[in-house]
Structure formats: structure tokens, C-alpha cells
mmCIF file of C-alpha atoms in Angstrom:
data_model
loop_
_atom_site.group_PDB
_atom_site.id
_atom_site.type_symbol
_atom_site.label_atom_id
_atom_site.label_comp_id
_atom_site.label_asym_id
_atom_site.label_seq_id
_atom_site.Cartn_x
_atom_site.Cartn_y
_atom_site.Cartn_z
ATOM 1 C CA MET A 1 20.107 20.625 -25.489
ATOM 2 C CA ALA A 2 19.044 17.143 -26.790
ATOM 3 C CA ALA A 3 20.036 13.945 -25.536
ATOM 4 C CA ASN A 4 21.677 11.279 -28.008
ATOM 5 C CA PRO A 5 19.398 8.944 -29.301
ATOM 6 C CA HIS A 6 21.343 6.262 -28.467
ATOM 7 C CA SER A 7 21.080 6.836 -24.776
ATOM 8 C CA ARG A 8 17.653 7.380 -24.942
ATOM 9 C CA GLN A 9 17.055 3.705 -26.173
ATOM 10 C CA ALA A 10 19.848 2.873 -23.507
ATOM 11 C CA LEU A 11 17.744 4.117 -20.992
ATOM 12 C CA SER A 12 14.594 2.515 -22.516
ATOM 13 C CA TRP A 13 16.290 -0.496 -22.988
ATOM 14 C CA ARG A 14 17.078 -0.622 -19.220
ATOM 15 C CA ARG A 15 13.589 0.181 -18.398
ATOM 16 C CA LEU A 16 12.059 -2.352 -20.143
ATOM 17 C CA TYR A 17 14.634 -5.086 -18.621
ATOM 18 C CA LEU A 18 13.739 -3.633 -14.828
ATOM 19 C CA SER A 19 10.233 -3.639 -15.919
ATOM 20 C CA ARG A 20 10.193 -7.541 -16.707
ATOM 21 C CA ALA A 21 12.101 -8.568 -13.427
ATOM 22 C CA LYS A 22 9.142 -6.745 -11.782
ATOM 23 C CA LEU A 23 6.875 -8.740 -13.226
ATOM 24 C CA LYS A 24 8.250 -11.769 -12.809
ATOM 25 C CA ALA A 25 9.006 -10.985 -9.399
ATOM 26 C CA SER A 26 5.561 -10.018 -8.289
ATOM 27 C CA GLN A 27 4.443 -13.143 -10.568
ATOM 28 C CA ARG A 28 5.836 -15.716 -8.661
ATOM 29 C CA THR A 29 5.196 -13.782 -5.339
ATOM 30 C CA SER A 30 1.855 -13.231 -5.623
ATOM 31 C CA ALA A 31 1.235 -17.070 -7.090
ATOM 32 C CA LEU A 32 2.919 -18.447 -4.486
ATOM 33 C CA LEU A 33 1.849 -16.639 -1.509
ATOM 34 C CA ALA A 34 -2.004 -16.425 -2.992
ATOM 35 C CA GLY A 35 -1.833 -20.134 -2.983
ATOM 36 C CA PHE A 36 -0.885 -20.507 0.629
ATOM 37 C CA ALA A 37 -3.900 -17.903 1.547
ATOM 38 C CA MET A 38 -6.348 -20.395 -0.435
ATOM 39 C CA VAL A 39 -4.347 -23.409 1.286
ATOM 40 C CA ALA A 40 -4.752 -21.810 4.947
ATOM 41 C CA MET A 41 -8.636 -21.032 4.323
ATOM 42 C CA VAL A 42 -9.431 -24.387 3.031
ATOM 43 C CA GLU A 43 -7.946 -26.471 5.301
ATOM 44 C CA LEU A 44 -8.692 -24.678 8.491
ATOM 45 C CA GLN A 45 -10.832 -26.342 10.610
ATOM 46 C CA ILE A 46 -13.089 -24.214 13.264
ATOM 47 C CA GLU A 47 -14.229 -25.709 16.188
ATOM 48 C CA PRO A 48 -17.396 -24.502 18.038
ATOM 49 C CA PRO A 49 -16.256 -21.915 20.951
ATOM 50 C CA SER A 50 -16.436 -22.456 24.119
ATOM 51 C CA LYS A 51 -18.367 -20.256 26.728
ATOM 52 C CA ASP A 52 -14.654 -18.407 27.607
ATOM 53 C CA LEU A 53 -14.099 -17.284 23.963
ATOM 54 C CA GLU A 54 -17.981 -16.315 22.920
ATOM 55 C CA ASP A 55 -16.679 -12.772 23.558
ATOM 56 C CA TRP A 56 -13.952 -12.442 21.394
ATOM 57 C CA TYR A 57 -13.622 -15.464 19.111
ATOM 58 C CA PRO A 58 -16.151 -14.790 16.521
ATOM 59 C CA PHE A 59 -14.601 -11.586 15.691
ATOM 60 C CA VAL A 60 -11.215 -13.113 15.340
ATOM 61 C CA VAL A 61 -12.415 -15.502 12.991
ATOM 62 C CA SER A 62 -13.965 -12.781 10.745
ATOM 63 C CA CYS A 63 -10.728 -10.870 10.956
ATOM 64 C CA PHE A 64 -9.237 -13.876 9.720
ATOM 65 C CA ALA A 65 -11.768 -14.288 6.857
ATOM 66 C CA VAL A 66 -11.521 -10.856 5.957
ATOM 67 C CA CYS A 67 -7.712 -10.582 6.216
ATOM 68 C CA SER A 68 -7.321 -14.006 3.828
ATOM 69 C CA THR A 69 -10.190 -12.354 1.240
ATOM 70 C CA LEU A 70 -7.441 -9.176 1.016
ATOM 71 C CA LEU A 71 -4.538 -11.165 0.532
ATOM 72 C CA VAL A 72 -5.969 -13.310 -2.546
ATOM 73 C CA LEU A 73 -7.259 -10.424 -3.823
ATOM 74 C CA VAL A 74 -4.367 -8.112 -3.907
ATOM 75 C CA HIS A 75 -1.772 -11.052 -5.383
ATOM 76 C CA LEU A 76 -4.709 -11.760 -7.780
ATOM 77 C CA PHE A 77 -4.680 -8.004 -8.779
ATOM 78 C CA ALA A 78 -0.670 -8.006 -9.158
ATOM 79 C CA LEU A 79 -0.744 -11.472 -11.115
ATOM 80 C CA LEU A 80 -3.350 -10.684 -13.758
ATOM 81 C CA ILE A 81 -1.455 -7.094 -13.836
ATOM 82 C CA SER A 82 1.658 -8.961 -14.556
ATOM 83 C CA VAL A 83 -0.233 -11.993 -16.862
ATOM 84 C CA CYS A 84 -1.414 -9.170 -19.183
ATOM 85 C CA ILE A 85 1.716 -7.094 -19.476
ATOM 86 C CA LEU A 86 4.632 -9.208 -19.319
ATOM 87 C CA PRO A 87 3.901 -11.293 -22.535
ATOM 88 C CA ASN A 88 4.539 -8.253 -24.683
ATOM 89 C CA ILE A 89 7.466 -7.230 -22.948
ATOM 90 C CA GLU A 90 9.101 -10.552 -23.265
ATOM 91 C CA ALA A 91 8.105 -10.505 -26.604
ATOM 92 C CA VAL A 92 9.847 -7.564 -27.552
ATOM 93 C CA SER A 93 13.196 -7.915 -25.169
ATOM 94 C CA ASN A 94 13.544 -11.382 -27.514
ATOM 95 C CA VAL A 95 13.744 -9.108 -30.547
ATOM 96 C CA HIS A 96 17.534 -8.568 -31.303
ATOM 97 C CA ASN A 97 16.774 -4.936 -32.670
ATOM 98 C CA ILE A 98 17.917 -2.189 -31.135
ATOM 99 C CA ASN A 99 15.089 -0.172 -32.075
ATOM 100 C CA ALA A 100 12.079 -2.791 -31.231
ATOM 101 C CA VAL A 101 12.480 -1.319 -27.514
ATOM 102 C CA ASN A 102 10.053 1.621 -28.887
ATOM 103 C CA GLU A 103 7.442 -1.465 -29.590
ATOM 104 C CA SER A 104 7.211 -2.241 -26.004
ATOM 105 C CA PRO A 105 4.073 -0.823 -23.765
ATOM 106 C CA HIS A 106 6.475 -0.333 -20.291
ATOM 107 C CA ASP A 107 6.659 3.263 -20.355
ATOM 108 C CA SER A 108 3.023 3.812 -21.650
ATOM 109 C CA LEU A 109 2.166 0.918 -18.302
ATOM 110 C CA SER A 110 4.857 1.948 -15.905
ATOM 111 C CA ARG A 111 1.833 2.775 -13.391
ATOM 112 C CA TYR A 112 0.427 -0.916 -13.669
ATOM 113 C CA ILE A 113 3.864 -2.482 -12.936
ATOM 114 C CA GLU A 114 4.656 -0.104 -10.248
ATOM 115 C CA MET A 115 1.537 -0.710 -9.094
ATOM 116 C CA ALA A 116 1.665 -4.735 -9.399
ATOM 117 C CA TRP A 117 5.146 -4.595 -7.828
ATOM 118 C CA VAL A 118 4.137 -3.067 -4.310
ATOM 119 C CA CYS A 119 0.643 -5.021 -4.135
ATOM 120 C CA SER A 120 2.702 -8.334 -4.596
ATOM 121 C CA THR A 121 5.705 -7.267 -2.222
ATOM 122 C CA VAL A 122 4.646 -4.603 0.266
ATOM 123 C CA PHE A 123 0.859 -5.168 0.737
ATOM 124 C CA GLY A 124 0.668 -8.952 -0.223
ATOM 125 C CA ILE A 125 3.719 -9.592 2.201
ATOM 126 C CA ALA A 126 2.189 -7.470 5.091
ATOM 127 C CA LEU A 127 -1.254 -9.156 5.175
ATOM 128 C CA PHE A 128 0.743 -12.378 4.707
ATOM 129 C CA VAL A 129 2.108 -11.385 7.858
ATOM 130 C CA VAL A 130 -0.977 -9.703 9.739
ATOM 131 C CA GLU A 131 -2.579 -13.384 8.906
ATOM 132 C CA ILE A 132 -0.232 -15.361 10.088
ATOM 133 C CA VAL A 133 -0.689 -13.352 13.592
ATOM 134 C CA ILE A 134 -4.423 -13.838 13.361
ATOM 135 C CA LEU A 135 -4.338 -17.776 12.537
ATOM 136 C CA ALA A 136 -2.520 -18.108 15.430
ATOM 137 C CA TRP A 137 -5.073 -17.047 17.606
ATOM 138 C CA VAL A 138 -7.303 -18.471 15.804
ATOM 139 C CA LYS A 139 -5.567 -21.779 15.763
ATOM 140 C CA LEU A 140 -3.844 -21.580 19.219
ATOM 141 C CA HIS A 141 -6.813 -19.879 21.500
ATOM 142 C CA ALA A 142 -6.641 -22.802 24.076
ATOM 143 C CA TYR A 143 -2.881 -22.163 24.139
ATOM 144 C CA ARG A 144 -2.963 -18.544 24.405
ATOM 145 C CA THR A 145 1.086 -18.244 25.680
ATOM 146 C CA ALA A 146 1.754 -19.280 21.948
ATOM 147 C CA ALA A 147 -0.397 -17.102 20.441
ATOM 148 C CA ILE A 148 0.998 -13.793 22.539
ATOM 149 C CA ILE A 149 4.269 -15.472 21.209
ATOM 150 C CA SER A 150 3.521 -15.447 17.668
ATOM 151 C CA THR A 151 2.281 -12.300 17.977
ATOM 152 C CA ALA A 152 5.000 -10.454 19.762
ATOM 153 C CA ILE A 153 7.462 -11.982 16.912
ATOM 154 C CA SER A 154 5.629 -10.772 13.774
ATOM 155 C CA VAL A 155 4.303 -7.569 15.270
ATOM 156 C CA PRO A 156 8.027 -6.111 14.857
ATOM 157 C CA ALA A 157 8.992 -8.224 11.852
ATOM 158 C CA LEU A 158 5.851 -6.482 10.067
ATOM 159 C CA LEU A 159 7.276 -3.324 11.452
ATOM 160 C CA LEU A 160 11.045 -3.696 9.973
ATOM 161 C CA LEU A 161 9.052 -4.800 6.725
ATOM 162 C CA CYS A 162 7.638 -1.571 6.568
ATOM 163 C CA LEU A 163 10.673 0.357 7.453
ATOM 164 C CA PHE A 164 12.572 -1.452 5.181
ATOM 165 C CA ALA A 165 10.025 -0.537 2.366
ATOM 166 C CA VAL A 166 9.982 2.822 2.875
ATOM 167 C CA ARG A 167 14.203 3.040 3.340
ATOM 168 C CA PHE A 168 14.366 1.027 0.244
ATOM 169 C CA TYR A 169 12.059 3.074 -1.926
ATOM 170 C CA ARG A 170 14.074 6.118 -0.993
ATOM 171 C CA ILE A 171 17.143 4.739 -1.806
ATOM 172 C CA LEU A 172 15.505 3.541 -5.477
ATOM 173 C CA ILE A 173 14.798 6.833 -5.950
ATOM 174 C CA SER A 174 18.056 8.852 -5.473
ATOM 175 C CA HIS A 175 19.518 5.888 -7.339
ATOM 176 C CA LYS A 176 17.089 6.746 -10.123
ATOM 177 C CA MET A 177 18.339 10.409 -9.793
ATOM 178 C CA ILE A 178 21.753 9.691 -9.730
ATOM 179 C CA ASN A 179 21.615 7.347 -12.919
ATOM 180 C CA LEU A 180 19.757 9.936 -14.707
ATOM 181 C CA GLU A 181 22.276 13.003 -14.137
ATOM 182 C CA GLU A 182 24.613 10.550 -15.494
ATOM 183 C CA LEU A 183 22.748 9.480 -18.528
ATOM 184 C CA GLU A 184 22.682 13.356 -19.002
ATOM 185 C CA ASN A 185 26.362 14.129 -18.608
ATOM 186 C CA MET A 186 26.824 11.209 -20.578
ATOM 187 C CA ALA A 187 24.595 13.164 -23.413
ATOM 188 C CA THR A 188 26.025 16.156 -23.196
ATOM 189 C CA GLN A 189 29.373 14.933 -23.676
ATOM 190 C CA LEU A 190 28.340 13.024 -26.966
ATOM 191 C CA ASN A 191 27.050 16.021 -28.412
ATOM 192 C CA GLY A 192 29.965 18.258 -27.736
ATOM 193 C CA SER A 193 32.205 15.548 -29.193
ATOM 194 C CA GLU A 194 29.951 15.080 -32.169
ATOM 195 C CA ARG A 195 29.678 18.856 -33.089
ATOM 196 C CA SER A 196 33.637 19.434 -32.342
ATOM 197 C CA ARG A 197 33.559 16.437 -34.761
ATOM 198 C CA LEU A 198 31.411 18.098 -37.225
ATOM 199 C CA HIS A 199 33.500 21.556 -36.863
ATOM 200 C CA ASP A 200 36.697 20.041 -37.260
ATOM 201 C CA VAL A 201 35.081 19.188 -40.703
#
């Protein structure tokens, strides 16, 4: 049974507003964390390692450089997607016409929107936590107790972040399925009422 056109448009408008919110969140988060990473790379002052640090300190500095580069690139990628897609969605959302949603690219570019959101809020934040741990060892190598405490705090936080991301994704998928079923029931009821009305006429 075909869905009611108004219900399809309502669902499309809902996806549009959700896509716009995700792109705005990705844009703000990526710009903020990429800026922090760039400042950390520029302002970091690395002293020549002493003899007791020559074995592991260059490796830690190399890990910091790799992590910072990946962090900036991931957030710039998310920022690029947001900057390219968001103006087109904003232009459609500001038009007060129910049929204008058909001109929005939020459905055809939904994979890129999800990619930007995941890169910014999942991978980007995880890399940011990893960078904090590595930065603690780079700057506090003379105070190993402080670096160990920082690592002991950050590692459980990173694990909790990953568990929350998986749990949130599962809840979001189940919520989408429930809403889809409700929308199909609504469309069925609307079509049934329209058919009964036509039959009465």
C-alpha cells in the first residue's frame, strides 16, 4: 500500500532537519578540536632527550606527530563535508514551502553526512583523547608519576567513550525502526480513511 504523500514529506523534512543538526555539530566540533591540535603542535617545545630517555622518547614524539596529523586531517575532512553540504540544506530549510524538501540533497548525500558526523564525534574525539595521553608523556617525561596518572585516567575514559558510542548507535537504530513502523501505520490509517471516504461518496 503506497504511503501518503504528506507523510513522506513529513519524514523527508525530519531527515533534513536531522542532517542539518548533524552537520552543524560536526562543523563546530571539528573546528574546535582541529584548532586545539594545531595549537598543541605549534606551541609544543621539545627538549633534547637525556641519556635515560633516548630509548623511548623519540618514539613517543613520533607517535604524537602521527596522532596530531591524523586528528587534524580527520576533523578537516568532516569540516570540508559540512561546509560543502550545509549551505544547500540551509537554503532549502529556509524556504517556507512543503515541496521544497524535494530539492534538498540530504537524502542523496546521507552517507557523506553520516561520515562527517562519525569522523567528528567518534574518531575525532577518540584521537583527541589519545593525543592527550601522548602529550602527557612528551611534556611530563621528567615526572613519570604524573604521566602515568594521566594515562590511567584517559584510558578508561576512552573505553567508556567507545562503549557509549556503540550503545548510542544501537539505540538510535532501534529508534529509527520504531519511528518507521509508526509512520507506516499512520500512512496505512490515512489511506484507509481516504478510501472509506471515497467509498461513502
